[in-house]
PDB file of N, CA and C in Angstrom:
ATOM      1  N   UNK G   1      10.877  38.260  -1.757  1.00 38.00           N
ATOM      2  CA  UNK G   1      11.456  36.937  -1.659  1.00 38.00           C
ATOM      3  C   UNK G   1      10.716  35.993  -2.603  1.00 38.00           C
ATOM      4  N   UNK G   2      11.286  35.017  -3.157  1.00 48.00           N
ATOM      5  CA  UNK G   2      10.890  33.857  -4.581  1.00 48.00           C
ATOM      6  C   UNK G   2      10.198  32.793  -3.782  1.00 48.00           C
ATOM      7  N   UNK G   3       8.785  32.786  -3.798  1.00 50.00           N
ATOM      8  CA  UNK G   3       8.519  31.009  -3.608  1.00 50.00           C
ATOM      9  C   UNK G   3       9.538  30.233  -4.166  1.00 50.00           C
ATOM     10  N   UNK G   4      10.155  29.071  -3.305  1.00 56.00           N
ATOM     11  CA  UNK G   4      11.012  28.375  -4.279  1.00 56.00           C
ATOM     12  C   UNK G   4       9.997  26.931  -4.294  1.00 56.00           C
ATOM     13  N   UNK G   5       8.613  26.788  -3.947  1.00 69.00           N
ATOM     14  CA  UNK G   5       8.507  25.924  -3.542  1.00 69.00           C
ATOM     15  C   UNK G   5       7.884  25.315  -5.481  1.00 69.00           C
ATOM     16  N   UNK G   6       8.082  24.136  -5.887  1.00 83.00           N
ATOM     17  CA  UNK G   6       7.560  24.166  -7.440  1.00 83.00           C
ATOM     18  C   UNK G   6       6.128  23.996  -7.033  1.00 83.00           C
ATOM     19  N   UNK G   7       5.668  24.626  -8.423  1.00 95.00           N
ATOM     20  CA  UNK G   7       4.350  24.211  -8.732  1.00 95.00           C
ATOM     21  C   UNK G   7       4.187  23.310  -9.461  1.00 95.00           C
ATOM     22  N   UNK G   8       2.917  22.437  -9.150  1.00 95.00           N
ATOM     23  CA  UNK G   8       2.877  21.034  -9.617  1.00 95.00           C
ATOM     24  C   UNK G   8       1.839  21.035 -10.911  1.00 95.00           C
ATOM     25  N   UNK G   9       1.628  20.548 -11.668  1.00 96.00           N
ATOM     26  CA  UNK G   9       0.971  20.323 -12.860  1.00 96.00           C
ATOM     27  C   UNK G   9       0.323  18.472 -12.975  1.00 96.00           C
ATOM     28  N   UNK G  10      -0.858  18.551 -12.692  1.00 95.00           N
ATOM     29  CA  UNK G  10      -1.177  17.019 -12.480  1.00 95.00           C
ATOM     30  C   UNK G  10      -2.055  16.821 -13.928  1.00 95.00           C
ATOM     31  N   UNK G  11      -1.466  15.841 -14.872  1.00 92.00           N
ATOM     32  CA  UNK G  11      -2.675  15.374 -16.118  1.00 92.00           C
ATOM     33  C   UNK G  11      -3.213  14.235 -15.888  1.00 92.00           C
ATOM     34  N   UNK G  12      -4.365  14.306 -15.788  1.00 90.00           N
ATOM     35  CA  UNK G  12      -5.208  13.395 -16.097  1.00 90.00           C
ATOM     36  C   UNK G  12      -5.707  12.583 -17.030  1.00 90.00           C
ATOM     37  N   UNK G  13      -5.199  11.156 -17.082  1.00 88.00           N
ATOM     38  CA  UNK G  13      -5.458  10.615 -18.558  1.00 88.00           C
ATOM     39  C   UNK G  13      -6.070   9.212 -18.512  1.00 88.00           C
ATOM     40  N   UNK G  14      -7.304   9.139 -19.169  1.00 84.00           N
ATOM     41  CA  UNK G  14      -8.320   8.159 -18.781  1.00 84.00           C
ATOM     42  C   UNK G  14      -7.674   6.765 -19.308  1.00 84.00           C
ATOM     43  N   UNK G  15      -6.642   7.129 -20.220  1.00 82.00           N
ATOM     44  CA  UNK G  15      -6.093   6.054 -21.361  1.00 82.00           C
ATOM     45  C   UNK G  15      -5.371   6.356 -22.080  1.00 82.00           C
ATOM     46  N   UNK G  16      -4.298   5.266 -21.960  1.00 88.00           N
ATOM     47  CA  UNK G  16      -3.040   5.502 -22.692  1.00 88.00           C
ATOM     48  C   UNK G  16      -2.744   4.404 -23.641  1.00 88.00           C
ATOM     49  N   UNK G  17      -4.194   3.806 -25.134  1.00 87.00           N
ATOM     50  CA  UNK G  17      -2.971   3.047 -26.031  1.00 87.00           C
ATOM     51  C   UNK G  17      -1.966   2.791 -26.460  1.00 87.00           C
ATOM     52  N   UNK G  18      -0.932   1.725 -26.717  1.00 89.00           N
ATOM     53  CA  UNK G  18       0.342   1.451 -26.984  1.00 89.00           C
ATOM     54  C   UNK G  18       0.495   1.936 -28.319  1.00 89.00           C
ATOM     55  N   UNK G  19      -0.785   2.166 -29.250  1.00 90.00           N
ATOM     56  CA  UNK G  19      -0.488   2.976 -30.485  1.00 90.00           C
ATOM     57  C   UNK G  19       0.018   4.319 -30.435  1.00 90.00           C
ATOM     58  N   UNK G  20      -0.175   4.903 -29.480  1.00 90.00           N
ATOM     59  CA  UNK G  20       0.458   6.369 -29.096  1.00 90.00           C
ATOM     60  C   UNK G  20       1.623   6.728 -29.374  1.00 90.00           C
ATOM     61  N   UNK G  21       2.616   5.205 -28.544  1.00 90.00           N
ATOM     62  CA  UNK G  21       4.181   5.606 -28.964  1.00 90.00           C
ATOM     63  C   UNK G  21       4.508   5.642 -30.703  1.00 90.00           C
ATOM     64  N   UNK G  22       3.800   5.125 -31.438  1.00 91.00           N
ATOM     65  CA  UNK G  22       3.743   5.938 -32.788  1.00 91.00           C
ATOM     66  C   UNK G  22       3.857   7.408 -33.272  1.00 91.00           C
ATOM     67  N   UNK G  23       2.991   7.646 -32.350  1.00 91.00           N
ATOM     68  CA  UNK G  23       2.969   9.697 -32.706  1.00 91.00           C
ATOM     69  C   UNK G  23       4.374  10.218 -32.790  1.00 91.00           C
ATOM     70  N   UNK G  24       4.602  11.230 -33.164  1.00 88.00           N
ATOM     71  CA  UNK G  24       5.455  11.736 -33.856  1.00 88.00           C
ATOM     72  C   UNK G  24       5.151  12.897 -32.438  1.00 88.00           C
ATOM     73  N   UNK G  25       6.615  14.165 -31.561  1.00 83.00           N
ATOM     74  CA  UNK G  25       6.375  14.549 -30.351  1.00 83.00           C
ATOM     75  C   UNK G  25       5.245  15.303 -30.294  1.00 83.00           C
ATOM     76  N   UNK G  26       4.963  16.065 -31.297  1.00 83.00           N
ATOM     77  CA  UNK G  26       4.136  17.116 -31.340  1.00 83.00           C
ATOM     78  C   UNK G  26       2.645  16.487 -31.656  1.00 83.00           C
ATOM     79  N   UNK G  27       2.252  15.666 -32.630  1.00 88.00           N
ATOM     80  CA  UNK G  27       1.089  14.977 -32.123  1.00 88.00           C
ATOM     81  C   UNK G  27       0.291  14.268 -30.768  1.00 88.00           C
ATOM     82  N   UNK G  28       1.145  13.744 -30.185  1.00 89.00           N
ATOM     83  CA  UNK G  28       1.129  13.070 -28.935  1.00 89.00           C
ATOM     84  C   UNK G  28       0.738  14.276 -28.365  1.00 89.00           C
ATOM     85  N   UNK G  29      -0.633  14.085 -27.903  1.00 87.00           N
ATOM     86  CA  UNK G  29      -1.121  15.744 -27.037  1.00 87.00           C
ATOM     87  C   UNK G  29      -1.293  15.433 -24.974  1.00 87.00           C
ATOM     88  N   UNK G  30      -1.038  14.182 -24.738  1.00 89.00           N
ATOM     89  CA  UNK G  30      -0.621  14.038 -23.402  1.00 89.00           C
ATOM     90  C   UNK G  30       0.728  14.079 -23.372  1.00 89.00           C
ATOM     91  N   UNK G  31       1.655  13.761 -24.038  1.00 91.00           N
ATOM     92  CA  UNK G  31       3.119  13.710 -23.677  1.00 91.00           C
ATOM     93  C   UNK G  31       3.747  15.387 -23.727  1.00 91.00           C
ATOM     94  N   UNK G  32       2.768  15.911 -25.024  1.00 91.00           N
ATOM     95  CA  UNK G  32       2.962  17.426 -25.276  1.00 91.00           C
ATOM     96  C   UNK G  32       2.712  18.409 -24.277  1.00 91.00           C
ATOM     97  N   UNK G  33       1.753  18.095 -23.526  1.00 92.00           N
ATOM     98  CA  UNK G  33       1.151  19.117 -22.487  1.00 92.00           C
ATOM     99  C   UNK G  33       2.170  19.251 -21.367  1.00 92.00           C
ATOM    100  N   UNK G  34       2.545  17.562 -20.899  1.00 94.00           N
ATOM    101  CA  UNK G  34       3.597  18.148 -20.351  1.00 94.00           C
ATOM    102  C   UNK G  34       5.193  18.318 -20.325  1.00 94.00           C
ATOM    103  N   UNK G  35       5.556  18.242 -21.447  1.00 93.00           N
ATOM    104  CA  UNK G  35       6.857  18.685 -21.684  1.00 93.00           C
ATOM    105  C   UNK G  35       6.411  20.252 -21.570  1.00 93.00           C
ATOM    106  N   UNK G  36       5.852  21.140 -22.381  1.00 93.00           N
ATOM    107  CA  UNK G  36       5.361  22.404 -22.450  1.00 93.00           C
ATOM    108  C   UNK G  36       5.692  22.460 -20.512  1.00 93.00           C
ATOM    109  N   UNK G  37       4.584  21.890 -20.076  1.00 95.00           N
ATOM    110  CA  UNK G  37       4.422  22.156 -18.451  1.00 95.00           C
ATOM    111  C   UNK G  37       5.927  22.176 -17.645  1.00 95.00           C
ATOM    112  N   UNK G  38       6.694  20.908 -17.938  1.00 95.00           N
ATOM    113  CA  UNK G  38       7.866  20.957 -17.444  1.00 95.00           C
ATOM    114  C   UNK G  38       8.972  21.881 -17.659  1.00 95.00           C
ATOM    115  N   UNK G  39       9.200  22.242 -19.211  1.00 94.00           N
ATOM    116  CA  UNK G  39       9.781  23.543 -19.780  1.00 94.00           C
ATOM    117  C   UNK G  39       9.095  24.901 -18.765  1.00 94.00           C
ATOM    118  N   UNK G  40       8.058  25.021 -18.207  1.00 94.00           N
ATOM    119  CA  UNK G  40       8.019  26.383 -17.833  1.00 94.00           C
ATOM    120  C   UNK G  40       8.438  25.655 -16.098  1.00 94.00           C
ATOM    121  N   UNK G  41       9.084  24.792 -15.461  1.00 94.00           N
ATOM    122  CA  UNK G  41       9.109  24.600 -14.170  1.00 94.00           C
ATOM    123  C   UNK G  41       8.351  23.862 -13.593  1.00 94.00           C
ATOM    124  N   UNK G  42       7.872  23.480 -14.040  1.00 96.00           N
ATOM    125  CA  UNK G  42       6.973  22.697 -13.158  1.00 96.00           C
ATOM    126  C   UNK G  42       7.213  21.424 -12.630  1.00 96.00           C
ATOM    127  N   UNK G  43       6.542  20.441 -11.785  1.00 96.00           N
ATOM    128  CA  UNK G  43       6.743  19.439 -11.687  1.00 96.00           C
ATOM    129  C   UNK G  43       5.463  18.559 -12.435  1.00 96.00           C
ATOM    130  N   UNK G  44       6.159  17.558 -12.963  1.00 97.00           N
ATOM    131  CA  UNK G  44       4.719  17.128 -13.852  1.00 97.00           C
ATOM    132  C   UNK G  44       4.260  15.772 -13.264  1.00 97.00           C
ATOM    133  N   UNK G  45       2.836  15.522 -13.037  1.00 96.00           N
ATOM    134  CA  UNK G  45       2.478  14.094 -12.589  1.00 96.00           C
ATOM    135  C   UNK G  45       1.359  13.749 -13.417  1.00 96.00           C
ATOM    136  N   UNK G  46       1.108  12.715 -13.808  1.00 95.00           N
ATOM    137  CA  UNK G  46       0.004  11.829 -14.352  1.00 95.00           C
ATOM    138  C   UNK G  46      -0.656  10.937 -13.622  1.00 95.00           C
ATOM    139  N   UNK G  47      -2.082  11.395 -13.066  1.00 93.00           N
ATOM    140  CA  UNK G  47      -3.093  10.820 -12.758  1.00 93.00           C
ATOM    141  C   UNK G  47      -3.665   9.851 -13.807  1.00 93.00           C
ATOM    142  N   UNK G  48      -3.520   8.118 -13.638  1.00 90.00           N
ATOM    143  CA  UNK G  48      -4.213   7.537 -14.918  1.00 90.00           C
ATOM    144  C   UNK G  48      -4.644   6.089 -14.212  1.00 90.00           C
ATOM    145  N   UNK G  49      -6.008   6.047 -14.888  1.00 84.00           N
ATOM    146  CA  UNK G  49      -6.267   4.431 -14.679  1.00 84.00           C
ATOM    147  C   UNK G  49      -5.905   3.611 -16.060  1.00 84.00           C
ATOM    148  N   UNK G  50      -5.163   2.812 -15.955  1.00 80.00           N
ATOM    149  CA  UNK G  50      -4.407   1.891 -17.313  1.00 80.00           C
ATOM    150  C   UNK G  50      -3.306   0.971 -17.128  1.00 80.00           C
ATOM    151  N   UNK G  51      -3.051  -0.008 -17.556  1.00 79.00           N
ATOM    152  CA  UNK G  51      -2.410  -0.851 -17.335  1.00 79.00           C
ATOM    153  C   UNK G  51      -0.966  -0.063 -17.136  1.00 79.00           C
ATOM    154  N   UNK G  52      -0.961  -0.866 -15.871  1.00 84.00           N
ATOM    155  CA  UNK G  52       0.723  -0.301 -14.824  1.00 84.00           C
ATOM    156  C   UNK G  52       1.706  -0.316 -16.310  1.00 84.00           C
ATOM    157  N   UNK G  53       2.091   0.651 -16.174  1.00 85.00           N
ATOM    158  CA  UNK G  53       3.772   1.000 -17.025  1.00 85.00           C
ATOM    159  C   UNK G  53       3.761   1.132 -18.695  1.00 85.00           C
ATOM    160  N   UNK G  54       2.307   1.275 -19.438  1.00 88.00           N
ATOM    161  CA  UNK G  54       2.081   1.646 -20.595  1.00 88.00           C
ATOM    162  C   UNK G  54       2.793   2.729 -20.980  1.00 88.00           C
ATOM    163  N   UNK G  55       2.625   3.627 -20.349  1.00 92.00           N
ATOM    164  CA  UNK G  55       3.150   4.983 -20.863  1.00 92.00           C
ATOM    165  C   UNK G  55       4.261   5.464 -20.848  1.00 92.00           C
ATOM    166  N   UNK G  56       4.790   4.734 -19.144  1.00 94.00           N
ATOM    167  CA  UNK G  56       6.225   4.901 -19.034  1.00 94.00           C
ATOM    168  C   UNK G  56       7.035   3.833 -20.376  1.00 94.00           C
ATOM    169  N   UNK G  57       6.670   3.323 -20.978  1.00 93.00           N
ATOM    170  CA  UNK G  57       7.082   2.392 -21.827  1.00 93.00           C
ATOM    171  C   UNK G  57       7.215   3.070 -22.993  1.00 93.00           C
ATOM    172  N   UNK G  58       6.366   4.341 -23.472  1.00 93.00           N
ATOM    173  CA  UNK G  58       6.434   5.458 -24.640  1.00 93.00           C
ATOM    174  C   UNK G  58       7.929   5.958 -25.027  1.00 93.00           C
ATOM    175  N   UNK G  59       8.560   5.789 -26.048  1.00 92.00           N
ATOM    176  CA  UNK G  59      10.144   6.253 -26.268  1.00 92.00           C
ATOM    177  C   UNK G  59       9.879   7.855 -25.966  1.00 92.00           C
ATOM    178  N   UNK G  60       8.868   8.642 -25.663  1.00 92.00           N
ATOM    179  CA  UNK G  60       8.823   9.885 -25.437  1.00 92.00           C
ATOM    180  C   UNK G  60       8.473  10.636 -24.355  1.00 92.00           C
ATOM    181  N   UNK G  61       8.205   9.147 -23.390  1.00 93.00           N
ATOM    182  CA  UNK G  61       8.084   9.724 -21.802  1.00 93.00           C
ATOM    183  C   UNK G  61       9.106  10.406 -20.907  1.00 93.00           C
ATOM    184  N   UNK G  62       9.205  11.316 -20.684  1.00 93.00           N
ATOM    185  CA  UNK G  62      10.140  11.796 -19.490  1.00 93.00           C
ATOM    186  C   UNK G  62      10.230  11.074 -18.355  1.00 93.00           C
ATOM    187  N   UNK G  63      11.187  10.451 -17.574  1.00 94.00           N
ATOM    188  CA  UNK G  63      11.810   9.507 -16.625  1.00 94.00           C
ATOM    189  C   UNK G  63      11.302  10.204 -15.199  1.00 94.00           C
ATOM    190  N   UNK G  64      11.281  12.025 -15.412  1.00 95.00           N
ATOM    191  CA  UNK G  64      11.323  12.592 -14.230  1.00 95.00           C
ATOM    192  C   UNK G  64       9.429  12.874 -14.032  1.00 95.00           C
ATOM    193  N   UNK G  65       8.882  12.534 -14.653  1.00 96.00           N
ATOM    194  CA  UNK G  65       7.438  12.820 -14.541  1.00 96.00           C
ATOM    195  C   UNK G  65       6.403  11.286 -13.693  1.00 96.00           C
ATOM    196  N   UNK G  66       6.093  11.931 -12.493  1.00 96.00           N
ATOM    197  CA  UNK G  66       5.413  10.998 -11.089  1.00 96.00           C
ATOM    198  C   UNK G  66       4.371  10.417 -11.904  1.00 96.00           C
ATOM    199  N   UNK G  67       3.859   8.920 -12.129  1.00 96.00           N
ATOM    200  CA  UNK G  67       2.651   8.596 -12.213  1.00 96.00           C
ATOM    201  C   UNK G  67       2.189   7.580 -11.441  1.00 96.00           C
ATOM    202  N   UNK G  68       0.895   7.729 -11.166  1.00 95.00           N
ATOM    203  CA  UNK G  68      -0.026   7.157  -9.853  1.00 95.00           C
ATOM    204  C   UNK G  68      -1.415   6.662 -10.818  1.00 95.00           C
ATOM    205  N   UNK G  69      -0.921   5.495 -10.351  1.00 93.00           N
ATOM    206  CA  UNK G  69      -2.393   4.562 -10.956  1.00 93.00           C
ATOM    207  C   UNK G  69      -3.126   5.016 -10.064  1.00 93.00           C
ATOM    208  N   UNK G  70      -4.772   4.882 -10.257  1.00 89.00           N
ATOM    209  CA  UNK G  70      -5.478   4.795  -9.217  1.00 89.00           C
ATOM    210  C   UNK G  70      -6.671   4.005  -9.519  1.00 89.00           C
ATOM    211  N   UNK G  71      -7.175   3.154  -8.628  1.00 86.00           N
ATOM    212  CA  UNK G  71      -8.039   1.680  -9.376  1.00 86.00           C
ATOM    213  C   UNK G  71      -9.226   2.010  -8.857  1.00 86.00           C
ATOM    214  N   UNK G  72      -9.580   3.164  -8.364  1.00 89.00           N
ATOM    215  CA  UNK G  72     -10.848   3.217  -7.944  1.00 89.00           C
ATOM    216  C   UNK G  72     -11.573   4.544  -7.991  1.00 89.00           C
ATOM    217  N   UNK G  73     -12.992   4.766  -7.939  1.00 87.00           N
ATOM    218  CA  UNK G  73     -13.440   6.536  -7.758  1.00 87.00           C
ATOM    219  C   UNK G  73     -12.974   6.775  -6.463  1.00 87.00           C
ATOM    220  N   UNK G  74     -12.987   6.430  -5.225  1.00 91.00           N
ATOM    221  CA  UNK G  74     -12.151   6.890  -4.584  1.00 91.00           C
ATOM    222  C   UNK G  74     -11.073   7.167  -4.543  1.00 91.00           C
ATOM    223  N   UNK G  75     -10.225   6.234  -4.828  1.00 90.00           N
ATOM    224  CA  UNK G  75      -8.700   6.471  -4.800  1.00 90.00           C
ATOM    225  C   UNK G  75      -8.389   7.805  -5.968  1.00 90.00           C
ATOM    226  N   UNK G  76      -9.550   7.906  -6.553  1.00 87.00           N
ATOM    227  CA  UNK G  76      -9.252   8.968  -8.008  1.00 87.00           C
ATOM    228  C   UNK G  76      -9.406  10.376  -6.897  1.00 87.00           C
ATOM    229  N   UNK G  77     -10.588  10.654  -6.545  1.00 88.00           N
ATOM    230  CA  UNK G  77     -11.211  11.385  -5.630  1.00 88.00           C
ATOM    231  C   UNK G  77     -10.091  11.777  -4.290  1.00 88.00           C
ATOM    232  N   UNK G  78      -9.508  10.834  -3.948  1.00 92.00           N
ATOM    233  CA  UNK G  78      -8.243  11.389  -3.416  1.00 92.00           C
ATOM    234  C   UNK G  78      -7.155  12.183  -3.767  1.00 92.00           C
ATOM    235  N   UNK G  79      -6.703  11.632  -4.491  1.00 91.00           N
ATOM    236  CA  UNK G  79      -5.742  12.113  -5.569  1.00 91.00           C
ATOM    237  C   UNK G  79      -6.210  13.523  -5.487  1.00 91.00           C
ATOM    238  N   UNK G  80      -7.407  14.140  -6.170  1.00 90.00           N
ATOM    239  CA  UNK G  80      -7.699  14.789  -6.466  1.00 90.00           C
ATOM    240  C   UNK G  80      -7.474  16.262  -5.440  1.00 90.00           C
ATOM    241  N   UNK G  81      -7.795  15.521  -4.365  1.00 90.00           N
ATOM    242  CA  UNK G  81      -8.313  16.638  -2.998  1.00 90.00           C
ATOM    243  C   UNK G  81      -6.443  16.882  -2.868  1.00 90.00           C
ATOM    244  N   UNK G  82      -5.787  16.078  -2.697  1.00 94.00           N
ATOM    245  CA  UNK G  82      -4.594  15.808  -2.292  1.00 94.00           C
ATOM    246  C   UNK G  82      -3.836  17.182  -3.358  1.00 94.00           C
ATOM    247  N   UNK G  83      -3.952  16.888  -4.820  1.00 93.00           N
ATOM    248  CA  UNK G  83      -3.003  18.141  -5.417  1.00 93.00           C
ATOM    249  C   UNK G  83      -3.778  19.262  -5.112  1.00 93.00           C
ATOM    250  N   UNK G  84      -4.921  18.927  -4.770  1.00 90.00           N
ATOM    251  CA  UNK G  84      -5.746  20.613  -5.035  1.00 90.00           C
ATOM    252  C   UNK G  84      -5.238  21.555  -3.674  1.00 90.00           C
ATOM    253  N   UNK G  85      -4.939  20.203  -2.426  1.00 91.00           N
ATOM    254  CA  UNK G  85      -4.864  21.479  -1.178  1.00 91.00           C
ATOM    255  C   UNK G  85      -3.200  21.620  -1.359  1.00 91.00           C
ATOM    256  N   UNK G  86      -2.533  21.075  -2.663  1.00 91.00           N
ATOM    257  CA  UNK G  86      -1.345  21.720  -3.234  1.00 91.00           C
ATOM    258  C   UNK G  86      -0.839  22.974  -3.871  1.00 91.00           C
ATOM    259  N   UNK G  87      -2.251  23.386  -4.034  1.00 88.00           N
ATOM    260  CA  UNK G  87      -2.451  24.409  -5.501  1.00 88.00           C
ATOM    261  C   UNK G  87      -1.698  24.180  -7.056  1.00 88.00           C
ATOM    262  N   UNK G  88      -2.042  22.709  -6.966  1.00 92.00           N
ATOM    263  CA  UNK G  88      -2.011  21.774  -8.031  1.00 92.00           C
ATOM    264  C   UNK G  88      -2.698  22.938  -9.346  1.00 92.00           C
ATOM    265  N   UNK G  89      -1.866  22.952 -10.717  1.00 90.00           N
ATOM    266  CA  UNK G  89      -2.678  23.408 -11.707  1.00 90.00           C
ATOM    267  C   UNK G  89      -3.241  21.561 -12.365  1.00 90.00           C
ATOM    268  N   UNK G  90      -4.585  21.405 -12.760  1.00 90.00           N
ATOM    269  CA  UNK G  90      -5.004  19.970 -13.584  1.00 90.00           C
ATOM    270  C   UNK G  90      -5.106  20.328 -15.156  1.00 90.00           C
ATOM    271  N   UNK G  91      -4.693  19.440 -15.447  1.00 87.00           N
ATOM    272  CA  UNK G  91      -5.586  19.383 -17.082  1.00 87.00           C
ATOM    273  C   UNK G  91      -6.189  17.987 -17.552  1.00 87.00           C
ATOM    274  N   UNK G  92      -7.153  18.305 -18.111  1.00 85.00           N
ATOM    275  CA  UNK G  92      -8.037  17.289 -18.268  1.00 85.00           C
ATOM    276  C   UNK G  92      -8.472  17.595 -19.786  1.00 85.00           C
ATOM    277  N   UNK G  93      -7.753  16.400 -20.715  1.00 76.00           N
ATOM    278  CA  UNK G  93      -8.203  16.508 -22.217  1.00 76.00           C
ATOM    279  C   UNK G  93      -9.073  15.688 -22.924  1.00 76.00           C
ATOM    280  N   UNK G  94     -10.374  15.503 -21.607  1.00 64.00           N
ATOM    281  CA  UNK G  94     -11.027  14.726 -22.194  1.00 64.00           C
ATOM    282  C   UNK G  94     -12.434  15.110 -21.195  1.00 64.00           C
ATOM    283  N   UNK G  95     -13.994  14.437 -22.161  1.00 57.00           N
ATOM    284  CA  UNK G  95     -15.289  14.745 -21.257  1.00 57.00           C
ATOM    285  C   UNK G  95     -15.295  13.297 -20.641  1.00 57.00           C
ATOM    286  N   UNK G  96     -15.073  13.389 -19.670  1.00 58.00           N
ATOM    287  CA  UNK G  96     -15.952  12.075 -18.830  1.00 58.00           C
ATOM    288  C   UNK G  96     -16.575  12.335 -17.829  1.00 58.00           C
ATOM    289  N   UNK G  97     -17.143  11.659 -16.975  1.00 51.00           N
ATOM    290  CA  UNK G  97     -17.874  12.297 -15.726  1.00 51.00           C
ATOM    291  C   UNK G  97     -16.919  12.860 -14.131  1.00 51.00           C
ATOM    292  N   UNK G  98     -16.028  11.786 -14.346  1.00 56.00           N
ATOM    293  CA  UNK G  98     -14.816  11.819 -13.703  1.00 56.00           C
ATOM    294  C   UNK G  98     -14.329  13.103 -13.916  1.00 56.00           C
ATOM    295  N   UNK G  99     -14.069  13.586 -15.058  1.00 54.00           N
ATOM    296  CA  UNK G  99     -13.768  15.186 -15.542  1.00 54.00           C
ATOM    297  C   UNK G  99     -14.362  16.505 -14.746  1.00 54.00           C
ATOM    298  N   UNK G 100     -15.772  15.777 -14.564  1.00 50.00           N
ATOM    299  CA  UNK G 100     -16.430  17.146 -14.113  1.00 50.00           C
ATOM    300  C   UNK G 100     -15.913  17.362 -12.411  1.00 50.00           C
ATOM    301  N   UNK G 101     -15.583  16.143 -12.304  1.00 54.00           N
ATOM    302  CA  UNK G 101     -15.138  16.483 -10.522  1.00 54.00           C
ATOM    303  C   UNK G 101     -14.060  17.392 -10.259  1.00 54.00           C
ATOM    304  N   UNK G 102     -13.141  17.531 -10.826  1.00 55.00           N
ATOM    305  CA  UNK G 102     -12.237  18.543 -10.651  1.00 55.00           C
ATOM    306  C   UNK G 102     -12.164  19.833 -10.249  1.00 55.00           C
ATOM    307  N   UNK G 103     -12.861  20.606 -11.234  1.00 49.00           N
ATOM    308  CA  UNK G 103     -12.737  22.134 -10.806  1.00 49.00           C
ATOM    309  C   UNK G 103     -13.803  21.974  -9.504  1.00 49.00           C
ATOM    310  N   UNK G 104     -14.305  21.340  -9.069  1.00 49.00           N
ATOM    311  CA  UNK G 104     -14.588  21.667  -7.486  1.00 49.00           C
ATOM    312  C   UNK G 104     -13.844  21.025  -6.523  1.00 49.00           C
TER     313      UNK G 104
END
C-alpha cells in the first residue's frame, strides 16, 4: 500500500533581498531548490525571518509554497521541532548558528 501522506520539504532562508527578483530561474538558488523539491512531490515551505511578503512579491515565487515568518529563536526553534516530528526533509543554504540547530 502507497503512503499517500506528502512529504514536506521546509527551506530555510535567513534573507531574502528584493535584488533577487532580478535573477534569472536558474540562478535564484532558494526559489530553485524548491521548484526541484516541488517537481519531485513535495510540499514546499519556507522558514524565514524578513520583512512580511518580500519573497512572495518575487515574479518567480510559487503561490502554492507555505511561508512562516518567525520573529524569534524560539518561535524559530519551534518551527523546527514541529516539521521534524513531521519527517520534514530541511535545507539550509547557508552557515549561521541558527543552521547548526537543525540536524538535531
Amino acid at each position: 500500500m502507497k503512503n499517500s501522506k506528502k512529504q514536506i520539504f521546509v527551506s530555510i532562508i535567513w534573507g531574502y533581498p528584493k535584488y533577487f527578483y532580478n535573477f534569472a530561474k536558474e540562478e535564484n538558488y532558494h526559489i530553485h531548490a524548491l521548484k526541484i523539491a516541488k517537481d519531485l512531490g513535495y510540499e514546499t515551505i519556507i522558514l524565514i525571518k524578513n520583512e512580511v511578503g518580500v519573497i512572495e512579491n518575487d515574479p518567480l515565487f510559487d503561490k502554492s509554497t507555505k511561508v512562516i515568518y518567525y520573529k524569534n529563536i524560539f518561535n524559530y526553534i519551534f518551527q523546527i521541532i514541529k516539521y521534524s516530528l513531521k519527517d520534514s526533509i530541511f535545507y539550509v543554504n547557508s552557515v549561521e548558528l541558527q543552521s547548526l540547530l537543525v540536524p538535531f
